Every structure is written in structure tokens, then in C-alpha cells.
Coordinates of C-alpha atoms in Angstrom, one line a residue:
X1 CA 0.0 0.0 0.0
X2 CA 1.4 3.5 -0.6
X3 CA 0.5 6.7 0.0
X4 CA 1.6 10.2 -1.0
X5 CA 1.6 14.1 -0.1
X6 CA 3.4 15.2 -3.5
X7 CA 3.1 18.8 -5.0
X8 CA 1.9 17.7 -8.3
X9 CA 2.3 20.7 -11.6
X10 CA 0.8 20.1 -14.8
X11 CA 1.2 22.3 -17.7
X12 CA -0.5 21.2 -21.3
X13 CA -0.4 23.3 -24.5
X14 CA -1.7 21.9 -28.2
X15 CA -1.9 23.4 -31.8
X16 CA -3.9 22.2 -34.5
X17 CA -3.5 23.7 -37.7
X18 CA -6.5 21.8 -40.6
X19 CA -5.8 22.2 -44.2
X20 CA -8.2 21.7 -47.5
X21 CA -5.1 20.4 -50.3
X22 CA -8.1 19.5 -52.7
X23 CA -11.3 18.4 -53.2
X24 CA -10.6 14.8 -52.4
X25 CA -7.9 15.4 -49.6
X26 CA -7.4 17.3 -46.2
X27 CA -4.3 17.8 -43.7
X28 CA -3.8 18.1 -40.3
X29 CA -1.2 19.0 -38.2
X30 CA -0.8 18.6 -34.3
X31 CA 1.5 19.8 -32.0
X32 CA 2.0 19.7 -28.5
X33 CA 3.7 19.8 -25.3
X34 CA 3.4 19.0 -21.7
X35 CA 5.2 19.2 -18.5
X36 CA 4.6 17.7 -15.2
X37 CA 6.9 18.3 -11.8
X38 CA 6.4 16.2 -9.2
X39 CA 8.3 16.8 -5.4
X40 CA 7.3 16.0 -1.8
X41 CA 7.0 12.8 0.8
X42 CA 6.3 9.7 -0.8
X43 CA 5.5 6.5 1.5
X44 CA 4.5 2.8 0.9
X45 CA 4.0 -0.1 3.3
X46 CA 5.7 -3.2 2.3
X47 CA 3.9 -6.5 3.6
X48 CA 6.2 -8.9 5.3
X49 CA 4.1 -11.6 4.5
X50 CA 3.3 -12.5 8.6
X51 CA -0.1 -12.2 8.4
X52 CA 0.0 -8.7 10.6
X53 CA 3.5 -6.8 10.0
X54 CA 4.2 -3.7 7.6
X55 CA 7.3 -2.1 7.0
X56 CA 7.5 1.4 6.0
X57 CA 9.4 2.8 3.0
X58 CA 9.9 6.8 2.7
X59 CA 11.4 9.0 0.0
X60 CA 11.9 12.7 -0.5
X61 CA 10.6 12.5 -4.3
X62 CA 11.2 15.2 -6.8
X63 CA 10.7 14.4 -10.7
X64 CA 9.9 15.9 -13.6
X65 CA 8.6 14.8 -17.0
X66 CA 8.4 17.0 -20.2
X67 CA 7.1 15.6 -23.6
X68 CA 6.5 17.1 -26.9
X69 CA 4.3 15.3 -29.9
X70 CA 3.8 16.1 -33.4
X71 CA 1.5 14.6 -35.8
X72 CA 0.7 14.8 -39.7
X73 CA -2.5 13.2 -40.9
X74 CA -3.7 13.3 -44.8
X75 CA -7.2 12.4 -45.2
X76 CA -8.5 11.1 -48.9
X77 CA -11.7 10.2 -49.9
X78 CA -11.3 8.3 -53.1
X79 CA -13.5 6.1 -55.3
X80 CA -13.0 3.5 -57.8
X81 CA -16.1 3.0 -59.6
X82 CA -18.7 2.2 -57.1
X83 CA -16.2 1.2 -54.4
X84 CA -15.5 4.1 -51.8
X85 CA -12.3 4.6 -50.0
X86 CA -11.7 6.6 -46.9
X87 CA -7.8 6.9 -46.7
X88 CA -5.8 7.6 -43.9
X89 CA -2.4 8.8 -43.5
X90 CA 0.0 9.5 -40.9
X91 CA 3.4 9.9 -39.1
X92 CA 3.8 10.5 -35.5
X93 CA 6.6 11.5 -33.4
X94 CA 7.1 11.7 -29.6
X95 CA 9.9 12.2 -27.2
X96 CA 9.9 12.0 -23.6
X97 CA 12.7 13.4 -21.1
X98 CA 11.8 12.1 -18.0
X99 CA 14.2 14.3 -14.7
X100 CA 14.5 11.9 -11.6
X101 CA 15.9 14.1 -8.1
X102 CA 14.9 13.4 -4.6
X103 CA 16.5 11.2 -2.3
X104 CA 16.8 6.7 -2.2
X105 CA 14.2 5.0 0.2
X106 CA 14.7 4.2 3.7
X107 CA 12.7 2.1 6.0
X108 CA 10.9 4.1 8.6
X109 CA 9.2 2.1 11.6
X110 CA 6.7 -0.8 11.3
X111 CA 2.6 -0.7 11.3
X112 CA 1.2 -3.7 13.1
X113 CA -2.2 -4.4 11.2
X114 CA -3.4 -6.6 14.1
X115 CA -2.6 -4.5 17.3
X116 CA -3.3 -1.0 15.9
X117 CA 0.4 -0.2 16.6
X118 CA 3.0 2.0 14.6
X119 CA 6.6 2.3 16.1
X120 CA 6.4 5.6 15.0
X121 CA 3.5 6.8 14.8
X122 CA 5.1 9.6 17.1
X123 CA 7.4 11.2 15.0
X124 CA 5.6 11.3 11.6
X125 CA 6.5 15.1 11.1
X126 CA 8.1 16.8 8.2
X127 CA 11.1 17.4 10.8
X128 CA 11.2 14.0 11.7
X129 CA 11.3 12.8 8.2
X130 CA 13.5 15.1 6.4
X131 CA 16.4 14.3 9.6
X132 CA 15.8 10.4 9.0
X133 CA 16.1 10.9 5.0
X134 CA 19.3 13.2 5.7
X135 CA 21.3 9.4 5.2
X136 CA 18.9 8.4 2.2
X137 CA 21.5 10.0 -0.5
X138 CA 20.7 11.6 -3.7
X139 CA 18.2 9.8 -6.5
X140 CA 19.2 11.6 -9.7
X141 CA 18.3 10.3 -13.2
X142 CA 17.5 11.5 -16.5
X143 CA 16.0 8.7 -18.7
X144 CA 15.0 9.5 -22.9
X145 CA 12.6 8.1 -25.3
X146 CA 11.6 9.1 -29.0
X147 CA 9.5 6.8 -30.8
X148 CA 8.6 7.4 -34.6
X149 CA 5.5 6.3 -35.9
X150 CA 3.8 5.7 -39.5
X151 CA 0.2 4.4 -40.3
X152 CA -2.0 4.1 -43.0
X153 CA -5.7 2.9 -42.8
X154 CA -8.0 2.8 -45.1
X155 CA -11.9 2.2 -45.0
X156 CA -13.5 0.3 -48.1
X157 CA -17.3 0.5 -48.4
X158 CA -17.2 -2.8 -50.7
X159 CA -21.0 -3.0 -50.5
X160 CA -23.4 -0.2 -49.4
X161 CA -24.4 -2.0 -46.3
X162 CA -21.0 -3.8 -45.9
X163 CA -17.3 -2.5 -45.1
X164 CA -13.6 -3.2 -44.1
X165 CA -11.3 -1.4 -42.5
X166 CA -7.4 -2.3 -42.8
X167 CA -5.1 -0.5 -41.5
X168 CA -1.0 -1.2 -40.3
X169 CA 1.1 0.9 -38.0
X170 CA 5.2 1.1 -37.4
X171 CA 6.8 2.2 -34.3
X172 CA 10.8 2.7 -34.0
X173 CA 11.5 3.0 -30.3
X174 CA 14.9 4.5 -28.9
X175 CA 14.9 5.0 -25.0
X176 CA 18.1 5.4 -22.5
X177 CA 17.5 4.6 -18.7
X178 CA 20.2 7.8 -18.7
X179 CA 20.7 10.1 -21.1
X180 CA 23.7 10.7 -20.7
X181 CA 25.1 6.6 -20.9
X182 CA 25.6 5.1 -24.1
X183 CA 25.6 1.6 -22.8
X184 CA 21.9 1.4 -21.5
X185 CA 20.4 2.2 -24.5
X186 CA 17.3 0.4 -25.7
X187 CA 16.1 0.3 -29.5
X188 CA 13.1 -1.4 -31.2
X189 CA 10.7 -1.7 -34.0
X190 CA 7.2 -2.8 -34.0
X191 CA 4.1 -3.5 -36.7
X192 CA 0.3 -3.7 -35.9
X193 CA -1.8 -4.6 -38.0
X194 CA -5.7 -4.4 -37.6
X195 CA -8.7 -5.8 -39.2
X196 CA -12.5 -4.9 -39.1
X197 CA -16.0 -5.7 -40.8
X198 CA -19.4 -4.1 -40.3
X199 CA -22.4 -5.0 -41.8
X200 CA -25.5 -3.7 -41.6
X201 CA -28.7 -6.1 -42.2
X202 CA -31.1 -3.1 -41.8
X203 CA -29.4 0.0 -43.3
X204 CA -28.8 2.7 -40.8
X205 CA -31.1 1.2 -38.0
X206 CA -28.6 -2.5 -37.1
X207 CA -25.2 -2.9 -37.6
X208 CA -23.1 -6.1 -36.3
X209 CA -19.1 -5.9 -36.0
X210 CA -16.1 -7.7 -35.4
X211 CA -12.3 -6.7 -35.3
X212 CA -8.7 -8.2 -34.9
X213 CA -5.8 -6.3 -33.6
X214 CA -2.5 -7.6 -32.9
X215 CA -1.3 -4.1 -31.0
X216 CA 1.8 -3.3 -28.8
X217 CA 2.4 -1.1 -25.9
X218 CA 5.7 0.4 -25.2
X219 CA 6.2 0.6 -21.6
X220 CA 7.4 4.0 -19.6
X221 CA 10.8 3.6 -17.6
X222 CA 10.2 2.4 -14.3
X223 CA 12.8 2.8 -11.0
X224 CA 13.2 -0.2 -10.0
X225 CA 13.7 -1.2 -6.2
X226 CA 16.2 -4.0 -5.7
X227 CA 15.2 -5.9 -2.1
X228 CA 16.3 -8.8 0.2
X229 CA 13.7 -11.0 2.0
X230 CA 12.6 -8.6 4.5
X231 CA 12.2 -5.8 1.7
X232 CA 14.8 -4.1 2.6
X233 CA 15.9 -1.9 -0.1
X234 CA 19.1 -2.5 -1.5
X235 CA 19.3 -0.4 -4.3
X236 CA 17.6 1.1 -7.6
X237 CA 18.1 1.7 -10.7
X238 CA 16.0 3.3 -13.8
X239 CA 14.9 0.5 -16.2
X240 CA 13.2 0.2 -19.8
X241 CA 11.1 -2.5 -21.2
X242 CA 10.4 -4.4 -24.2
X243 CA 7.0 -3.4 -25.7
X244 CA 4.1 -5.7 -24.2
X245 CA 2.3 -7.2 -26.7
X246 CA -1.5 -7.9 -27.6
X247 CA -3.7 -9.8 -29.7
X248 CA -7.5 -8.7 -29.5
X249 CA -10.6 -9.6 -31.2
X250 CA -13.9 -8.0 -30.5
X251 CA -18.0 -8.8 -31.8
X252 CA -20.5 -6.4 -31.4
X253 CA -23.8 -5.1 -32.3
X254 CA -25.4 -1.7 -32.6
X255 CA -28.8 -0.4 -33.1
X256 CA -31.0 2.7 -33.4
X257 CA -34.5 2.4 -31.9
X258 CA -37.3 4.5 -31.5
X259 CA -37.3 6.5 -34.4
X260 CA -33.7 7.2 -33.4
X261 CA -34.2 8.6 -30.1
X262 CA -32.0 5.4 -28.5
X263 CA -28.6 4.2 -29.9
X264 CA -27.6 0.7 -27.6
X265 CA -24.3 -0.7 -28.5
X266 CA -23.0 -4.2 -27.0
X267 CA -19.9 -5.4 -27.8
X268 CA -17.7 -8.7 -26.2
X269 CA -14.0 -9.1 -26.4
X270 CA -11.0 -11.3 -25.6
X271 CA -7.1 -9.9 -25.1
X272 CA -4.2 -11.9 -24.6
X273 CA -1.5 -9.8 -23.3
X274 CA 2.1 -10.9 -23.7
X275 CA 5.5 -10.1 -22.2
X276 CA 3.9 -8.2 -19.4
X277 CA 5.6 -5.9 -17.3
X278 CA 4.4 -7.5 -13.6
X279 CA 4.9 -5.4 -9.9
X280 CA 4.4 -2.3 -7.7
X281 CA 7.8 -0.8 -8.4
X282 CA 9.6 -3.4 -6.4
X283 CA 11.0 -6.0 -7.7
X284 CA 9.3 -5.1 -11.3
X285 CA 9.6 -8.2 -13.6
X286 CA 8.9 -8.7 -17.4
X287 CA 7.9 -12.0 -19.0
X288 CA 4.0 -12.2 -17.5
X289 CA 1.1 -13.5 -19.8
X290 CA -3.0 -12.0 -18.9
X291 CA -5.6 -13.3 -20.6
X292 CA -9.1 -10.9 -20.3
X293 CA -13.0 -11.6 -21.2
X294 CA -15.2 -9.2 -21.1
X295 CA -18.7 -7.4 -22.6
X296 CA -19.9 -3.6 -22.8
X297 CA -23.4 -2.2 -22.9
X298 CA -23.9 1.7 -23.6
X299 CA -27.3 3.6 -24.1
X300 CA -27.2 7.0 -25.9
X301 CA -30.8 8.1 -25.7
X302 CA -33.0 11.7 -26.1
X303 CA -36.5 10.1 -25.3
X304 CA -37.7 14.0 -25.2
X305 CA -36.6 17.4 -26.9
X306 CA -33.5 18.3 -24.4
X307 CA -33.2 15.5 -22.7
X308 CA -30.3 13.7 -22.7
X309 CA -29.2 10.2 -21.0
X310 CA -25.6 8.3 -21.6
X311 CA -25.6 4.9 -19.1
X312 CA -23.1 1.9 -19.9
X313 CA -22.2 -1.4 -17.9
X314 CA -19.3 -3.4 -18.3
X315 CA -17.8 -7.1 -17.2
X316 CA -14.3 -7.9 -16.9
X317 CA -12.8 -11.5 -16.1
X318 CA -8.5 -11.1 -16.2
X319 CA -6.6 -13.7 -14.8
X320 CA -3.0 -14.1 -15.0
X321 CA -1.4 -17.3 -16.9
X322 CA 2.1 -16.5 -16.8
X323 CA 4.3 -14.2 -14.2
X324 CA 6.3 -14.7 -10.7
X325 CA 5.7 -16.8 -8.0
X326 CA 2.0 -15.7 -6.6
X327 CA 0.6 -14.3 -9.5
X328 CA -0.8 -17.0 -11.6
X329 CA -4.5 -17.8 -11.6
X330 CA -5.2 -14.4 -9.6
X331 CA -6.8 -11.6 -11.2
X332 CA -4.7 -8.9 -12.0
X333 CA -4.0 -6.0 -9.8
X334 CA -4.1 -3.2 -12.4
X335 CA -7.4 -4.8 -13.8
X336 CA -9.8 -3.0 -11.4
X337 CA -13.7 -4.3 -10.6
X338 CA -14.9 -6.7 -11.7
X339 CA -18.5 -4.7 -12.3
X340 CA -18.7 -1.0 -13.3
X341 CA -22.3 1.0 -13.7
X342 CA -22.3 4.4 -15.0
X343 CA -25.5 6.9 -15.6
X344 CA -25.8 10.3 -16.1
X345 CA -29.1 12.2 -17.4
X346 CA -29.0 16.4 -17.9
X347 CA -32.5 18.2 -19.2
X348 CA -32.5 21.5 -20.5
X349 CA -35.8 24.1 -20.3
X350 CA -37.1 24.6 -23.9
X351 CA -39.4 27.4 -23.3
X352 CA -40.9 29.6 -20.9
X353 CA -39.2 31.6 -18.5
X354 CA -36.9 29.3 -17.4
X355 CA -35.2 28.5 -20.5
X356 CA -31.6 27.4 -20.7
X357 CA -31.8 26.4 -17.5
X358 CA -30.8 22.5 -17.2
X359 CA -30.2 20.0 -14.0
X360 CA -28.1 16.6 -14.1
X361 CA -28.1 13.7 -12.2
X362 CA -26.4 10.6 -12.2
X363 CA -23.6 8.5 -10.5
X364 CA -21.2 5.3 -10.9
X365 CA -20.9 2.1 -9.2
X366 CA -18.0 -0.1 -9.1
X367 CA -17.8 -3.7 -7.8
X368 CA -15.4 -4.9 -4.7
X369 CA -11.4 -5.3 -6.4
X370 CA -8.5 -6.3 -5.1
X371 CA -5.5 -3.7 -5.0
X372 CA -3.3 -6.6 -3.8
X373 CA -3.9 -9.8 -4.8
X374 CA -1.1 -12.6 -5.0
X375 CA -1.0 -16.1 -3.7
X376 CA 2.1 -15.7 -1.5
X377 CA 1.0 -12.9 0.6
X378 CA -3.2 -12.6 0.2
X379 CA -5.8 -10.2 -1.0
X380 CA -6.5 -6.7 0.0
X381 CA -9.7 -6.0 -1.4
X382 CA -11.5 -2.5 -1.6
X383 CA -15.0 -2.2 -0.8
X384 CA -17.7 -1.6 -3.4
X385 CA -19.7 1.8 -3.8
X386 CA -22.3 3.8 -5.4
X387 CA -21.7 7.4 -5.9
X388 CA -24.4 9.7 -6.8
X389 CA -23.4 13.2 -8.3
X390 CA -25.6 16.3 -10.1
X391 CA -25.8 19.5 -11.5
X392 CA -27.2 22.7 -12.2
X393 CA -26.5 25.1 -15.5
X394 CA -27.3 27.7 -17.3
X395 CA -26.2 27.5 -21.1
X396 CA -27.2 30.2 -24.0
X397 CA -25.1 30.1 -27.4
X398 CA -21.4 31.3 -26.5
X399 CA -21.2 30.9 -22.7
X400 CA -22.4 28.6 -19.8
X401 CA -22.5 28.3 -16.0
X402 CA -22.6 25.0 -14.2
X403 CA -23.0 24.2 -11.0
X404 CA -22.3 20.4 -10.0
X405 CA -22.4 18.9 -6.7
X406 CA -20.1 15.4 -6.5
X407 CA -20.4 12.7 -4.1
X408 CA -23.8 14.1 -2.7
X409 CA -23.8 11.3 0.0
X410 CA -20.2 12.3 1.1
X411 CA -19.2 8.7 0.7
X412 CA -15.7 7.5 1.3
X413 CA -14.4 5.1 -1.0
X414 CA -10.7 4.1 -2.7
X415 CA -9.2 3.1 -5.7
X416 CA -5.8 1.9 -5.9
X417 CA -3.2 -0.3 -7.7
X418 CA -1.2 -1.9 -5.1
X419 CA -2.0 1.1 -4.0
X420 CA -4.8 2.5 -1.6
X421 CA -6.3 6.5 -2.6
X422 CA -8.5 8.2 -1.1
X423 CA -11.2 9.5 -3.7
X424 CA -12.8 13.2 -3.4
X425 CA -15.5 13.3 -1.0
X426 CA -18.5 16.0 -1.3
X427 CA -17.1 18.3 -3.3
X428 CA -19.5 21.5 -5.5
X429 CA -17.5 23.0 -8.1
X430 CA -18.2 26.5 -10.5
X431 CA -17.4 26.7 -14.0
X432 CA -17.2 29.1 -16.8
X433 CA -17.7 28.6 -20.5
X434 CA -16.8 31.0 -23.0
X435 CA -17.0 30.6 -27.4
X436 CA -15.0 33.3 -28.7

């Protein structure tokens, strides 16, 4: 379990330039650029696998991660005699510098889970911690990536209630743990392909799909912890992966009933994930295998003039089939519930004095999941829960108010990834919408 009281920054900028070249073809051009600074106490508790004994890890963490993106797409829509074409495009580069400072880990104390008992619960103060990380010594790292990407996809209408899409992308990946080492360099190349087919026994009113995808996933640097039994923490060091690797298929249906006013879309899928990168940031290992099951419903609907409802349920089963000692035949920590319910419903005035006026209501639900979950040491699940959030507005042509109330019932509940976070409890928020 970990636990944090970082000074997070974020700072996102993004141009988009569109361009008519001809009838038959478009452009458009993306840049952007990011930065996110990180620094403050970091803290996790590391199970000792007694059944009631937590050690506790601290860190002075400072970081910093800066990327900048730029994309060209070239849109066509060709035909060639009755058979339209929709053709995609596209190159793609990105380039991450990713700024490691703070201090190394130390252990700090013990939590007994069973007695209610921390040796030091008394001296958890900033003073307290900043003497006892004065020995920690300096975490510096710079780590690189740059990956350059083509694609080209193209969309064949081969009948008028029948088409294809085909479409193959390339990624060359160059990453350094350090960017200033020549000798911890990692470099790659990787092709996806992906296949799909919709047809549409009643024009505009039913569609059924299906898709193949045989996608990667390159993985961000992670720091490694390097432990003993006791997880104690030896040392650490900054660490890229091999891309983790997918193959997905997918069958779905979608329909439009009542004269158009609903749109319900259900879909089921498989993934088999490959070369998975498995841990919490101890001990991170590469080589894991996940297979996931699953199916997703979603209702678009307007029953009446201004109102609008969205609602979608989903099922996931993921069990791991490959990985380190404990994982195998659990479900996977990053995975989340099991069960997730989401609804949300606005109506806005037509007429009358009170038009433009709109309310909201809705909420989410998610299953019981486990944030820990490996045979070695046990489960920690987190608890299910329903929250309920809504909102009131005031919307005319180039501006709008809205007023939205979250977590009416002020409930406390978590999410995590080995992890355990605390999620916002009752919380009414302003905003301000201006069209220039």
C-alpha cells in the first residue's frame, strides 16, 4: 500500500493547424507539449508476509517529465467506380525526457495491522522525516525516449451496407535509462496490424461488427527497487522494457431504436497480453502473460426534446497465466472491478421563463477489487460503492454556467493499484464557459 503528499504541476499546451489540399484530400497538423513536476514525501508499506506486520518505506521524491508530440494526418476520400475509399495517412513522433531528483528509500518504523500499533506513529512530522532521509542519499536520473510512428488505414465501403477497415502501424522506439550513458540504451521496431468488418442487415437502424488487432504497448521507464527478503531496499536503478504485446478480437452489435431517439451498442472481447511488465515498483519483472473476457453495454438516448441520458455497464474477467511466483490464476492488480455502472441524465428548459436552464443527475458504481492480490501474501480488497453526483446550468449560445455537486452522500471510497487512494469526498464546483 502507498501513500503520498506530492506537489503535483501540470502544464498542457496543443496546436492544430487543418488544411483543404483538394477536393478529395485534407491535412492536419498537431503539435503539442506538456510538463509535469512532481516533489514531496512519498511513502509505501511493504507486507512482510506474517499475516500482521508492515514495514514502511519513505522517499523525499522530486521528478519531472516533459514531452513534446507532433503529428501529420492526410485524409483522402477516393473512389474507384462504385467502391468508396476513406484513406488515412499519418506519421507520428514523440519524445519524452523524464528528470529523476529526490532522495533513495529508507525504511521508517513498522505498522502492526493486528494491534493497531506503529513504532512511529510519534514522530511522523516533516522534521522528523526530512532528519531520518538526511542518510537516504541523492536519487538523480534523466531517462529519454523518441518513438517514430507511421500508419495508413483505409476504409472500403465494398457494398453499401457492408465495409472493411485495414489498417498497419510502425513504431521505432529509442529509449536510454540515462541520457547521458551510451551503454543502457534500448532500440526497437514494431508493426500492428488491424482488421474490421461491419455489416448492416437493416441499413442505418442495425449494424453487427467484429475486429482483430495484434497491437503493442511500449512501456514508460520504471525505477526499479532491488530488495532482500525482508524488503529491505538494497538499491535502484532506472529501467526500460520491451513493448508488451497484444492480440485482440472484438464482436459487437449496434442499433438505433425508436425513431432514433436510442442508440444501444453491446460489444464482447478477448485480449491476450504478452511479455507483461508485472509489480508495484519493487522488484518489477517482465515476462507475465494475462488473458481478459469481457462485454460492454452503452445507451445514448433523447426520449424527449433536451433530454439527454448516456448509461453503460461493463464485465471484466483477467486472470493471469504467466508471471512470478503468486501471480498466476489471480486476477490482475491493475485490472480494477470486476463490475462498473455508470449513468448520467441532464435536461435543459425549452421554453418559458426558465429557458436554458438544465439539472443533471447521475452517478457510478463499481464492484469490490483487489489492490493486492497474489497467492504468496493474500488479497487486499476495496470495498464496493455507489456514488451519486448532479448539477445545475445555465447555457445560451457562447457561454455557460454550471453548477455540479459530486459525491452528494459524502461517501468514502478508494481506488488503488497496489496502492490504496482516497477519492474526493462531497465536493460543489463552478465553471465558466466562454465561445469566442
Amino acid at each position: 500500500m502507498s501513500f503520498d503528499s506530492a506537489l503535483r504541476v501540470t502544464f498542457n499546451l496543443q496546436a492544430t493547424a487543418n488544411y483543404k489540399i483538394s477536393e478529395n484530400w485534407t491535412s492536419k497538423t498537431i503539435v503539442s507539449r506538456s510538463s509535469t513536476k512532481t516533489e514531496g514525501y512519498y511513502q509505501y508499506l511493504w507486507d512482510q508476509s506474517n499475516g500482521k506486520d508492515f514495514t514502511r518505506f519513505i522517499a523525499d521524491v522530486g521528478g519531472e517529465t516533459n514531452t513534446t508530440g507532433i503529428q501529420q494526418n492526410f485524409v483522402g476520400n477516393l473512389n474507384f467506380g462504385s467502391v468508396k475509399n476513406k484513406l488515412l495517412v499519418g506519421l507520428d513522433y514523440f519524445q519524452r525526457d523524464f528528470i529523476q531528483g529526490g532522495t533513495g528509500w529508507i525504511g521508517y518504523g513498522t505498522v502492526n495491522i493486528v494491534d493497531q500499533t506503529d513504532t512511529n506513529a510519534g514522530v511522523l512530522t516533516k522534521s522528523s522525516v526530512s532528519a531520518a532521509l538526511e542518510g537516504a542519499g541523492q536519487k538523480i536520473g534523466h531517462a529519454q525516449a523518441k518513438i517514430y510512428s507511421a500508419y495508413v488505414s483505409d476504409v472500403v465501403n465494398i457494398l453499401p451496407n457492408l465495409s472493411a477497415m485495414l489498417s498497419l502501424r510502425v513504431d521505432h522506439f529509442t529509449g536510454r535509462a540515462s541520457a547521458y550513458a551510451t551503454d543502457d540504451s534500448k532500440e526497437q521496431t514494431t508493426l500492428s496490424p488491424k482488421l474490421g468488418l461491419v455489416y448492416q442487415p437493416i441499413p442505418d437502424k442495425v449494424s453487427v461488427f467484429g475486429n482483430y488487432m495484434n497491437g503493442f504497448r511500449n512501456v514508460d521507464p520504471s525505477t526499479v527497487q532491488i530488495t532482500d527478503n525482508l524488503g529491505n531496499v538494497l538499491s535502484s536503478e532506472l529501467r526500460y522494457f520491451d513493448p508488451e504485446h497484444a492480440n485482440q478480437w472484438e464482436v459487437g452489435t449496434k442499433a438505433n431504436l425508436a425513431g432514433d431517439k436510442f442508440s444501444i451498442t453491446a460489444s464482447y472481447y478477448s485480449i491476450n497480453v504478452k511479455n507483461k511488465v508485472m509489480g508495484n515498483g519493487v522488484n518489477i519483472n517482465q515476462g507475465g502473460e494475462v488473458d481478459s473476457k469481457g462485454f460492454e453495454v452503452s445507451v445514448l438516448g433523447s426520449p424527449i426534446p433536451g433530454m439527454n441520458i448516456i448509461a453503460g455497464y461493463s464485465y471484466n474477467d483477467s486472470n493471469v497465466v504467466k508471471g512470478d511466483e503468486g501471480y498466476p490464476g489471480h486476477r490482475t492488480e491493475d485490472a480494477g472491478p470486476k463490475n462498473l455502472i455508470n449513468f448520467w441524465g441532464t435536461y435543459k428548459i425549452q421554453e418559458g421563463s426558465l429557458k436554458n436552464f438544465g439539472i443533471g443527475f447521475g452517478g457510478n458504481s463499481a464492484s469490490r477489487f483487489y489492490t493486492l492480490n497474489r497467492g504468496e501474501i493474500g488479497a487486499f480488497p476495496l470495498p464496493s460503492y455507489i456514488i451519486m453526483n448532479s448539477s445545475l446550468s445555465y447555457t445560451e449560445d457562447r457561454y455557460s454556467i454550471i453548477l455540479k455537486l459530486d459525491n452528494i452522500a459524502n461517501k468514502k471510497y478508494f481506488s488503488g493499484w497496489s496502492t490504496v487512494t482516497p477519492q474526493r469526498l462531497r465536493t460543489l464546483s463552478l465553471s465558466l464557459n466562454y465561445k469566442f
